[in-house]
Amino acid sequence: MSLASFSPFVSSLLERMAGKKRVSYFYDDELGNYHYGYGHPMKPHRVRMAHKLIVTYGLYKKLECFSPRMVTQSDLLQFHSDDYVNFLRMTTPDNMHEYLQQLQRFNVGEDCPLFDGLYEYCKIYTSGSIGGAARLNQNKSDVVINWSGGLHHAKKSEASGFCYVNDCVLGILELLKKHQRVLYIDIDIHHGDGVEEAFYTTDRVMTCSFHKFGDYFPGTGAVSDVGYGKGKYASVNFPLKDGMDDEAFVNIFRPVISSIMENYQPGAICLQCGADSLAGDRLGVFNLSLRGHGDCVKFVKSFGVPVLCIGGGGYTIRNVSRCWAYETSVMLDTDVQDELPFNEYFEYYGPDYRLHIQPSNMENFNSHKYLEDTKFEILEYLKRVEKPSAQIQTGQPGTTQTPKSIPVGEPREARPDERVSREELDARIEHPLEY
Ligand code: EL8
Ligand code: ZN
């Protein structure tokens, strides 16, 4: 008896019992129109490329698709300072000559340029992360995807590493309105310093970053950086050298995340999927394939904990879009063929026009001993994490104790995001061959 013969409610229940997840997808077509400037490696267009693959592979039919409601200035002020947000809101390329001192103060320049529509761009990518977290909190989805998010370097009052508003922090703050503990995992090649810094002294968020370390931006993320005060042992850093490949990455990622899930027992997970850790990335130095990078997504999904899945870095944009389309299929437990479907950006994917990429034969400078010793050190730290006791329920709905360390505002009002119907998405397909 096929699922189709059951009512939608029963088939959805049966699918969930079989491990299928309710996956929501936040996307705003405007995002791809913003431009960091000529020659800049960060290209928001990559998210639109990923979207076209997700549509032409037909994956959107299994997603609940939303155009996120635009966040407000007060949403951004849950983490960022008034001065900084006002600066982002008021400064434009046309009036920047009036703000020269503030440009320097807020680190806006070459890495984080001022470009037309910057504030709107920040609100769009942040809306998907906050709106997605709110949807998870309402138990309307098991997984929410926002590939435009993951800008993990932004600080309270400073732009950094192509990031202006830290949507990761704001999404986590939203999740903390419902969950006592939230786990942040970061597989971008760059250390997730902005998120670690935001939560370094609290045990309500555990940050876990796997990144290139040593003469590499941002320079933070040593294995000995474990957190401070109440947050001690709630920061996990796995510093790595050039050439990390699939086998080596899986052999550190799975044991570390397993230990965290056992010792920390988070109520929700924010997974930053920066794709600059892929082989051949314009700025990266790792050697991961889509399958190696995607195994992190598959493993995190397997725990059955609500997941906010967001993007991040990634500068060889044909591979970034391949990666995030593939990882959307992983979240959907849906196989996709290696031959890419025809789409508006098909020419980007030549000469092979295939989904999967080939790692190079570069040397892996992470010796087995280095990886095992570092993994051992981290697992020893994780044994010191105070296992949550059943009765501690602060911050959960219905309890009177609201932890003072994290601002816990009112839950966001009822679903304001705009659901995009499948018929509407179908209608947006420009080319008959796009199916
Ligand atoms: C490069 C910092 C790394 O190239 C930012 O590397 C990583 C962000 C990330 C590089 C460049 C870097 N910036 N985090 O993925 O997860 C060190 N910056 C750069 C800026 C503008 C640019 C070229 C390179 O275009 C130009 F202005 F030259 F036209
Ligand atoms: Zn990065």
CSV table of C-alpha atoms and ligand atoms in Angstrom, one decimal:
chain,number,residue,atom,x,y,z
A,1,MET,CA,0.0,0.0,0.0
A,2,SER,CA,1.7,3.2,-1.1
A,3,LEU,CA,1.9,6.4,1.0
A,4,ALA,CA,-0.3,8.1,-1.6
A,5,SER,CA,-3.2,6.0,-0.6
A,6,PHE,CA,-3.2,7.5,2.9
A,7,SER,CA,-4.6,10.9,3.9
A,8,PRO,CA,-2.0,13.7,3.9
A,9,PHE,CA,-1.9,13.7,7.7
A,10,VAL,CA,-1.4,9.9,8.0
A,11,SER,CA,1.2,9.9,5.2
A,12,SER,CA,3.1,12.8,6.8
A,13,LEU,CA,3.0,10.9,10.2
A,14,LEU,CA,4.3,7.7,8.5
A,15,GLU,CA,7.0,9.6,6.7
A,16,ARG,CA,8.1,11.2,10.0
A,17,MET,CA,8.2,7.8,11.7
A,18,ALA,CA,10.4,6.6,8.8
A,19,GLY,CA,12.8,9.4,9.6
A,20,LYS,CA,11.6,11.8,6.8
A,21,LYS,CA,11.9,15.3,8.0
A,22,ARG,CA,9.5,18.3,7.6
A,23,VAL,CA,11.9,20.6,5.8
A,24,SER,CA,11.2,24.3,5.3
A,25,TYR,CA,13.2,26.5,2.9
A,26,PHE,CA,13.6,30.2,3.2
A,27,TYR,CA,14.6,32.1,0.0
A,28,ASP,CA,14.3,35.6,-1.3
A,29,ASP,CA,15.0,36.1,-5.0
A,30,GLU,CA,16.2,39.7,-4.4
A,31,LEU,CA,19.3,38.5,-2.5
A,32,GLY,CA,21.1,37.5,-5.7
A,33,ASN,CA,20.9,41.1,-7.0
A,34,TYR,CA,23.2,42.5,-4.3
A,35,HIS,CA,26.8,43.0,-5.3
A,36,TYR,CA,29.9,43.4,-3.0
A,37,GLY,CA,31.7,45.2,-5.9
A,38,TYR,CA,34.0,44.3,-8.8
A,39,GLY,CA,36.5,41.6,-8.0
A,40,HIS,CA,35.1,40.8,-4.5
A,41,PRO,CA,35.0,37.1,-3.9
A,42,MET,CA,31.6,37.1,-2.0
A,43,LYS,CA,28.9,36.8,-4.6
A,44,PRO,CA,25.3,36.6,-3.3
A,45,HIS,CA,24.3,35.3,-6.8
A,46,ARG,CA,25.6,31.9,-5.7
A,47,VAL,CA,22.4,31.5,-3.5
A,48,ARG,CA,20.2,32.1,-6.6
A,49,MET,CA,22.3,29.5,-8.5
A,50,ALA,CA,21.6,27.0,-5.7
A,51,HIS,CA,17.9,27.8,-5.8
A,52,LYS,CA,17.8,27.1,-9.5
A,53,LEU,CA,19.3,23.7,-9.0
A,54,ILE,CA,16.9,23.0,-6.1
A,55,VAL,CA,14.0,23.9,-8.4
A,56,THR,CA,15.1,22.1,-11.5
A,57,TYR,CA,16.0,19.0,-9.6
A,58,GLY,CA,12.3,19.2,-8.4
A,59,LEU,CA,13.4,19.2,-4.7
A,60,TYR,CA,11.2,22.2,-4.1
A,61,LYS,CA,8.2,19.9,-4.4
A,62,LYS,CA,9.2,18.3,-1.1
A,63,LEU,CA,10.0,21.6,0.7
A,64,GLU,CA,7.7,24.1,2.4
A,65,CYS,CA,9.0,27.2,0.7
A,66,PHE,CA,8.8,30.6,2.3
A,67,SER,CA,9.8,34.1,1.4
A,68,PRO,CA,10.8,35.4,4.9
A,69,ARG,CA,9.1,38.3,6.5
A,70,MET,CA,11.6,41.1,6.7
A,71,VAL,CA,13.1,41.6,10.1
A,72,THR,CA,13.0,45.0,11.8
A,73,GLN,CA,15.7,47.1,13.3
A,74,SER,CA,14.7,46.0,16.7
A,75,ASP,CA,15.3,42.4,15.7
A,76,LEU,CA,18.9,43.2,14.8
A,77,LEU,CA,19.3,45.1,18.1
A,78,GLN,CA,18.9,41.8,20.0
A,79,PHE,CA,22.6,41.4,19.4
A,80,HIS,CA,24.1,44.4,17.6
A,81,SER,CA,24.6,47.9,19.1
A,82,ASP,CA,22.4,50.9,18.2
A,83,ASP,CA,25.3,52.9,16.8
A,84,TYR,CA,26.3,50.0,14.5
A,85,VAL,CA,22.8,49.2,13.2
A,86,ASN,CA,22.1,52.9,12.6
A,87,PHE,CA,25.3,53.1,10.7
A,88,LEU,CA,24.3,50.2,8.5
A,89,ARG,CA,20.9,51.7,8.0
A,90,MET,CA,22.0,55.3,7.2
A,91,THR,CA,25.2,54.9,5.3
A,92,THR,CA,25.3,54.6,1.5
A,93,PRO,CA,28.0,54.8,-1.2
A,94,ASP,CA,26.5,58.3,-2.0
A,95,ASN,CA,26.9,59.7,1.5
A,96,MET,CA,29.8,57.7,2.9
A,97,HIS,CA,32.1,60.7,2.7
A,98,GLU,CA,30.1,62.1,5.6
A,99,TYR,CA,30.8,58.9,7.7
A,100,LEU,CA,34.6,58.4,7.1
A,101,GLN,CA,35.3,58.0,10.8
A,102,GLN,CA,32.5,55.5,11.4
A,103,LEU,CA,33.6,53.5,8.3
A,104,GLN,CA,36.8,52.9,10.1
A,105,ARG,CA,35.2,52.4,13.5
A,106,PHE,CA,32.9,49.7,12.1
A,107,ASN,CA,35.5,48.1,9.8
A,108,VAL,CA,33.7,48.8,6.6
A,109,GLY,CA,36.1,49.0,3.7
A,110,GLU,CA,37.6,46.5,1.3
A,111,ASP,CA,36.8,43.2,3.0
A,112,CYS,CA,33.3,44.4,4.0
A,113,PRO,CA,32.6,47.1,1.4
A,114,LEU,CA,29.7,49.6,1.5
A,115,PHE,CA,27.5,48.8,-1.4
A,116,ASP,CA,24.1,49.8,-2.7
A,117,GLY,CA,21.3,48.2,-0.7
A,118,LEU,CA,23.6,46.9,2.1
A,119,TYR,CA,21.1,47.3,4.9
A,120,GLU,CA,18.3,45.6,2.9
A,121,TYR,CA,20.8,42.8,2.0
A,122,CYS,CA,21.5,42.3,5.7
A,123,LYS,CA,17.9,42.2,6.6
A,124,ILE,CA,17.1,39.6,3.9
A,125,TYR,CA,19.7,37.1,4.8
A,126,THR,CA,19.0,37.6,8.5
A,127,SER,CA,15.2,37.2,8.0
A,128,GLY,CA,15.7,33.6,6.9
A,129,SER,CA,17.6,32.7,10.0
A,130,ILE,CA,15.4,34.4,12.5
A,131,GLY,CA,12.2,33.3,10.7
A,132,GLY,CA,13.5,29.8,10.3
A,133,ALA,CA,14.3,29.6,14.0
A,134,ALA,CA,10.9,30.9,14.9
A,135,ARG,CA,9.3,28.2,12.7
A,136,LEU,CA,11.3,25.5,14.5
A,137,ASN,CA,10.2,26.9,17.8
A,138,GLN,CA,6.6,26.6,16.7
A,139,ASN,CA,7.3,22.9,15.9
A,140,LYS,CA,6.1,23.5,12.3
A,141,SER,CA,9.3,22.0,10.8
A,142,ASP,CA,12.0,19.6,11.8
A,143,VAL,CA,14.6,21.3,9.6
A,144,VAL,CA,14.7,24.8,8.2
A,145,ILE,CA,17.2,25.8,5.5
A,146,ASN,CA,18.5,29.4,4.8
A,147,TRP,CA,21.4,29.2,2.4
A,148,SER,CA,21.7,33.0,2.4
A,149,GLY,CA,22.6,33.0,6.0
A,150,GLY,CA,25.7,31.8,8.0
A,151,LEU,CA,27.6,35.1,8.1
A,152,HIS,CA,29.5,34.1,11.2
A,153,HIS,CA,32.2,36.8,11.6
A,154,ALA,CA,30.1,39.8,12.3
A,155,LYS,CA,30.6,41.2,15.9
A,156,LYS,CA,28.3,43.3,18.1
A,157,SER,CA,29.6,46.6,16.7
A,158,GLU,CA,31.8,45.6,13.8
A,159,ALA,CA,31.7,44.1,10.3
A,160,SER,CA,34.3,41.4,9.6
A,161,GLY,CA,35.1,38.8,6.9
A,162,PHE,CA,32.4,39.8,4.4
A,163,CYS,CA,29.8,39.7,7.3
A,164,TYR,CA,27.8,42.7,8.6
A,165,VAL,CA,24.9,41.3,10.7
A,166,ASN,CA,25.5,38.0,12.4
A,167,ASP,CA,22.4,36.0,11.5
A,168,CYS,CA,23.8,32.9,13.2
A,169,VAL,CA,23.8,34.7,16.6
A,170,LEU,CA,20.3,36.2,16.0
A,171,GLY,CA,18.9,32.8,14.9
A,172,ILE,CA,20.4,31.1,18.0
A,173,LEU,CA,18.9,33.8,20.2
A,174,GLU,CA,15.5,33.0,18.7
A,175,LEU,CA,16.0,29.3,19.4
A,176,LEU,CA,16.9,30.1,23.0
A,177,LYS,CA,13.4,31.5,23.5
A,178,LYS,CA,12.3,27.8,23.5
A,179,HIS,CA,15.4,25.7,24.2
A,180,GLN,CA,17.6,25.7,27.3
A,181,ARG,CA,20.6,24.6,25.3
A,182,VAL,CA,21.4,25.2,21.6
A,183,LEU,CA,24.4,23.7,19.7
A,184,TYR,CA,26.1,25.7,17.0
A,185,ILE,CA,28.2,23.7,14.5
A,186,ASP,CA,30.4,25.4,11.9
A,187,ILE,CA,32.1,23.6,9.0
A,188,ASP,CA,33.2,26.7,7.1
A,189,ILE,CA,36.9,26.7,6.6
A,190,HIS,CA,37.1,29.9,8.6
A,191,HIS,CA,36.7,29.9,12.4
A,192,GLY,CA,33.2,30.9,13.5
A,193,ASP,CA,34.7,33.7,15.7
A,194,GLY,CA,31.6,36.0,15.8
A,195,VAL,CA,29.4,33.3,17.2
A,196,GLU,CA,31.9,31.9,19.6
A,197,GLU,CA,32.6,35.4,21.0
A,198,ALA,CA,28.9,36.1,21.4
A,199,PHE,CA,28.3,33.0,23.6
A,200,TYR,CA,31.8,32.5,25.1
A,201,THR,CA,30.7,33.0,28.7
A,202,THR,CA,27.4,31.1,28.7
A,203,ASP,CA,26.6,27.4,28.9
A,204,ARG,CA,23.3,27.9,27.1
A,205,VAL,CA,25.0,27.7,23.7
A,206,MET,CA,27.8,25.3,22.8
A,207,THR,CA,29.8,26.4,19.7
A,208,CYS,CA,31.8,23.8,17.8
A,209,SER,CA,34.0,24.9,14.9
A,210,PHE,CA,36.2,22.9,12.5
A,211,HIS,CA,38.5,25.3,10.6
A,212,LYS,CA,41.9,26.0,9.1
A,213,PHE,CA,44.1,27.4,11.8
A,214,GLY,CA,47.6,29.0,11.5
A,215,ASP,CA,48.4,32.1,9.4
A,216,TYR,CA,44.7,32.2,8.2
A,217,PHE,CA,41.8,34.5,8.8
A,218,PRO,CA,40.5,35.3,11.4
A,219,GLY,CA,43.4,33.8,13.5
A,220,THR,CA,41.2,32.6,16.4
A,221,GLY,CA,40.0,29.1,17.3
A,222,ALA,CA,42.8,27.3,19.0
A,223,VAL,CA,41.9,24.0,20.6
A,224,SER,CA,42.7,25.5,24.0
A,225,ASP,CA,39.9,28.1,23.6
A,226,VAL,CA,37.2,26.2,25.5
A,227,GLY,CA,35.1,29.1,26.9
A,228,TYR,CA,35.1,31.1,30.0
A,229,GLY,CA,33.3,31.3,33.4
A,230,LYS,CA,29.9,29.6,33.1
A,231,GLY,CA,30.7,28.9,29.5
A,232,LYS,CA,33.9,26.9,30.2
A,233,TYR,CA,33.9,23.8,28.0
A,234,ALA,CA,31.0,25.1,26.0
A,235,SER,CA,33.3,26.3,23.2
A,236,VAL,CA,34.9,23.5,21.0
A,237,ASN,CA,37.6,24.3,18.5
A,238,PHE,CA,39.1,21.8,16.1
A,239,PRO,CA,42.1,23.6,14.4
A,240,LEU,CA,43.2,22.0,11.1
A,241,LYS,CA,45.9,22.3,8.5
A,242,ASP,CA,45.7,22.4,4.7
A,243,GLY,CA,44.4,19.5,2.7
A,244,MET,CA,41.6,18.0,4.9
A,245,ASP,CA,39.9,15.3,2.9
A,246,ASP,CA,36.6,13.4,3.3
A,247,GLU,CA,37.9,10.4,5.3
A,248,ALA,CA,39.9,12.5,7.7
A,249,PHE,CA,37.0,15.0,8.2
A,250,VAL,CA,34.4,12.3,8.9
A,251,ASN,CA,36.7,10.6,11.3
A,252,ILE,CA,36.9,13.7,13.5
A,253,PHE,CA,33.4,15.2,12.9
A,254,ARG,CA,31.3,12.2,13.9
A,255,PRO,CA,33.1,11.3,17.2
A,256,VAL,CA,33.2,15.0,18.3
A,257,ILE,CA,29.5,15.7,17.5
A,258,SER,CA,28.5,12.3,19.0
A,259,SER,CA,30.2,13.2,22.3
A,260,ILE,CA,28.6,16.7,22.3
A,261,MET,CA,25.2,15.2,21.7
A,262,GLU,CA,25.7,12.8,24.6
A,263,ASN,CA,27.2,15.2,27.0
A,264,TYR,CA,25.4,18.5,26.2
A,265,GLN,CA,22.0,17.2,24.9
A,266,PRO,CA,21.0,20.3,23.0
A,267,GLY,CA,17.3,21.1,22.3
A,268,ALA,CA,18.1,22.5,18.9
A,269,ILE,CA,21.1,22.8,16.5
A,270,CYS,CA,22.3,25.6,14.2
A,271,LEU,CA,24.5,24.1,11.5
A,272,GLN,CA,26.6,26.6,9.5
A,273,CYS,CA,27.5,24.9,6.1
A,274,GLY,CA,30.2,27.2,4.7
A,275,ALA,CA,31.2,25.8,1.4
A,276,ASP,CA,34.7,27.2,1.3
A,277,SER,CA,35.9,24.0,2.9
A,278,LEU,CA,35.3,22.2,-0.4
A,279,ALA,CA,38.1,21.2,-2.7
A,280,GLY,CA,39.1,23.9,-5.2
A,281,ASP,CA,37.5,26.8,-3.4
A,282,ARG,CA,38.9,30.2,-4.4
A,283,LEU,CA,39.8,31.1,-0.8
A,284,GLY,CA,39.9,27.7,0.8
A,285,VAL,CA,42.7,25.1,1.4
A,286,PHE,CA,40.7,22.0,2.2
A,287,ASN,CA,40.0,19.1,-0.1
A,288,LEU,CA,36.4,18.0,0.7
A,289,SER,CA,34.0,16.6,-1.9
A,290,LEU,CA,30.2,17.2,-1.7
A,291,ARG,CA,29.8,13.8,-0.1
A,292,GLY,CA,32.4,14.6,2.6
A,293,HIS,CA,30.9,18.0,3.4
A,294,GLY,CA,27.4,16.6,3.1
A,295,ASP,CA,28.1,13.8,5.5
A,296,CYS,CA,28.2,16.4,8.3
A,297,VAL,CA,24.6,17.4,7.3
A,298,LYS,CA,23.5,13.8,7.1
A,299,PHE,CA,25.0,13.0,10.6
A,300,VAL,CA,23.5,16.1,12.3
A,301,LYS,CA,20.1,15.3,10.8
A,302,SER,CA,20.3,11.8,12.1
A,303,PHE,CA,19.9,12.9,15.8
A,304,GLY,CA,16.3,14.0,15.2
A,305,VAL,CA,16.9,17.3,16.9
A,306,PRO,CA,15.4,20.5,15.3
A,307,VAL,CA,18.0,21.9,12.9
A,308,LEU,CA,18.5,25.4,11.5
A,309,CYS,CA,20.7,24.8,8.4
A,310,ILE,CA,22.4,27.9,7.1
A,311,GLY,CA,25.1,28.8,4.5
A,312,GLY,CA,28.3,30.7,5.0
A,313,GLY,CA,31.5,31.2,3.0
A,314,GLY,CA,32.1,29.7,-0.4
A,315,TYR,CA,33.8,31.4,-3.4
A,316,THR,CA,33.9,29.0,-6.3
A,317,ILE,CA,30.3,29.6,-6.8
A,318,ARG,CA,29.5,26.7,-9.2
A,319,ASN,CA,30.6,24.4,-6.4
A,320,VAL,CA,28.8,26.3,-3.7
A,321,SER,CA,25.5,26.0,-5.5
A,322,ARG,CA,26.2,22.3,-6.2
A,323,CYS,CA,27.0,21.8,-2.5
A,324,TRP,CA,23.9,23.4,-1.1
A,325,ALA,CA,21.6,21.8,-3.6
A,326,TYR,CA,23.1,18.4,-2.7
A,327,GLU,CA,22.7,19.1,1.0
A,328,THR,CA,19.1,20.1,0.5
A,329,SER,CA,18.6,16.7,-1.1
A,330,VAL,CA,20.3,15.1,2.0
A,331,MET,CA,18.0,16.9,4.3
A,332,LEU,CA,15.1,15.6,2.2
A,333,ASP,CA,16.4,12.0,2.1
A,334,THR,CA,16.1,12.2,-1.6
A,335,ASP,CA,18.6,10.9,-4.1
A,336,VAL,CA,19.5,13.3,-7.0
A,337,GLN,CA,21.2,12.2,-10.2
A,338,ASP,CA,24.8,13.3,-10.9
A,339,GLU,CA,23.8,14.7,-14.3
A,340,LEU,CA,22.7,18.3,-13.7
A,341,PRO,CA,19.3,19.3,-14.8
A,342,PHE,CA,19.2,22.1,-17.4
A,343,ASN,CA,18.8,25.4,-15.8
A,344,GLU,CA,19.3,29.1,-16.3
A,345,TYR,CA,22.9,29.0,-15.2
A,346,PHE,CA,23.8,25.7,-16.9
A,347,GLU,CA,26.9,27.1,-18.6
A,348,TYR,CA,28.5,27.7,-15.2
A,349,TYR,CA,28.8,23.9,-14.7
A,350,GLY,CA,30.8,22.9,-17.8
A,351,PRO,CA,32.6,21.0,-19.1
A,352,ASP,CA,31.2,18.1,-17.1
A,353,TYR,CA,27.7,19.5,-16.2
A,354,ARG,CA,27.8,17.1,-13.2
A,355,LEU,CA,26.7,17.6,-9.6
A,356,HIS,CA,29.6,15.9,-7.8
A,357,ILE,CA,33.2,17.4,-7.8
A,358,GLN,CA,36.5,15.6,-7.8
A,359,PRO,CA,38.9,16.3,-4.9
A,360,SER,CA,42.5,17.1,-6.0
A,361,ASN,CA,45.5,15.1,-5.2
A,362,MET,CA,46.9,17.7,-2.8
A,363,GLU,CA,48.7,16.5,0.3
A,364,ASN,CA,46.7,16.3,3.5
A,365,PHE,CA,49.0,18.1,6.0
A,366,ASN,CA,46.8,16.8,8.9
A,367,SER,CA,48.7,13.7,10.1
A,368,HIS,CA,46.7,10.8,11.6
A,369,LYS,CA,48.6,11.4,14.9
A,370,TYR,CA,47.7,15.2,14.9
A,371,LEU,CA,44.0,14.5,14.3
A,372,GLU,CA,43.8,11.7,16.9
A,373,ASP,CA,45.7,13.7,19.5
A,374,THR,CA,43.5,16.8,18.9
A,375,LYS,CA,40.3,14.7,18.9
A,376,PHE,CA,41.4,13.1,22.2
A,377,GLU,CA,42.1,16.5,23.8
A,378,ILE,CA,38.6,17.7,22.8
A,379,LEU,CA,36.9,14.5,24.0
A,380,GLU,CA,38.6,15.0,27.3
A,381,TYR,CA,37.2,18.6,27.5
A,382,LEU,CA,33.8,17.3,26.7
A,383,LYS,CA,33.8,14.8,29.6
A,384,ARG,CA,33.9,17.9,31.8
A,385,VAL,CA,30.7,19.3,30.4
A,386,GLU,CA,28.1,19.1,33.2
A,387,LYS,CA,25.5,16.7,32.0
A,388,PRO,CA,22.1,18.4,32.1
A,389,SER,CA,19.9,17.0,34.9
A,390,ALA,CA,16.3,16.1,34.0
A,391,GLN,CA,14.7,18.6,36.3
A,392,ILE,CA,16.6,21.7,35.0
A,393,GLN,CA,14.0,23.2,32.7
A,394,THR,CA,14.8,26.9,32.9
A,395,GLY,CA,13.9,28.8,29.8
A,396,GLN,CA,11.4,26.2,28.7
A,397,PRO,CA,7.8,27.2,28.2
A,398,GLY,CA,5.8,27.1,31.4
A,399,THR,CA,8.7,27.6,33.8
A,400,THR,CA,9.1,30.8,35.8
A,401,GLN,CA,12.9,30.8,35.7
A,402,THR,CA,14.2,32.7,32.7
A,403,PRO,CA,18.0,32.7,32.7
A,404,LYS,CA,19.4,36.2,33.0
A,405,SER,CA,22.4,35.6,30.7
A,406,ILE,CA,20.5,35.6,27.4
A,407,PRO,CA,17.9,38.2,26.5
A,408,VAL,CA,14.7,36.2,26.2
A,409,GLY,CA,12.1,38.3,24.5
A,410,GLU,CA,8.5,37.5,23.7
A,411,PRO,CA,8.1,34.6,21.2
A,412,ARG,CA,7.7,36.1,17.7
A,413,GLU,CA,4.1,36.7,16.7
A,414,ALA,CA,2.2,34.0,14.7
A,415,ARG,CA,3.6,33.0,11.3
A,416,PRO,CA,4.1,36.1,9.2
A,417,ASP,CA,6.3,34.6,6.6
A,418,GLU,CA,4.7,34.4,3.1
A,419,ARG,CA,4.3,30.7,2.0
A,420,VAL,CA,5.2,30.4,-1.7
A,421,SER,CA,2.9,27.9,-3.3
A,422,ARG,CA,4.2,25.1,-5.6
A,423,GLU,CA,2.1,26.4,-8.4
A,424,GLU,CA,3.7,29.8,-8.0
A,425,LEU,CA,7.2,28.3,-8.0
A,426,ASP,CA,6.2,26.2,-11.1
A,427,ALA,CA,5.1,29.4,-12.8
A,428,ARG,CA,8.5,31.0,-12.1
A,429,ILE,CA,10.3,28.5,-14.1
A,430,GLU,CA,11.3,30.4,-17.2
A,431,HIS,CA,12.5,27.6,-19.4
A,432,PRO,CA,10.4,24.6,-20.4
A,433,LEU,CA,13.5,22.5,-20.3
A,434,GLU,CA,14.1,23.5,-16.7
A,435,TYR,CA,12.1,20.6,-15.3
B,1,EL8,C1,40.5,36.8,1.5
B,1,EL8,C2,39.6,37.8,4.5
B,1,EL8,C3,38.9,36.4,4.5
B,1,EL8,O1,40.7,37.2,-0.9
B,1,EL8,C4,37.4,36.5,4.6
B,1,EL8,O2,41.0,35.8,1.8
B,1,EL8,C5,36.8,35.1,4.7
B,1,EL8,C6,35.3,35.2,4.8
B,1,EL8,C7,34.7,33.8,5.1
B,1,EL8,C8,40.4,37.5,0.2
B,1,EL8,C9,39.8,38.5,0.9
B,1,EL8,C10,39.9,37.9,2.1
B,1,EL8,N1,39.4,38.4,3.2
B,1,EL8,N2,34.4,33.5,6.3
B,1,EL8,O3,34.5,33.0,4.2
B,1,EL8,O4,33.8,32.3,6.6
B,1,EL8,C11,41.0,37.7,4.9
B,1,EL8,N3,39.3,39.8,0.7
B,1,EL8,C12,39.0,40.4,-0.5
B,1,EL8,C13,38.2,41.5,-0.5
B,1,EL8,C14,37.9,42.2,-1.7
B,1,EL8,C15,38.5,41.8,-2.8
B,1,EL8,C16,39.3,40.7,-2.9
B,1,EL8,C17,39.6,40.0,-1.7
B,1,EL8,O5,38.1,42.4,-4.0
B,1,EL8,C18,38.8,43.6,-4.4
B,1,EL8,F1,38.5,44.6,-3.4
B,1,EL8,F2,40.1,43.4,-4.4
B,1,EL8,F3,38.3,44.0,-5.6
B,2,ZN,ZN,34.7,31.0,5.2
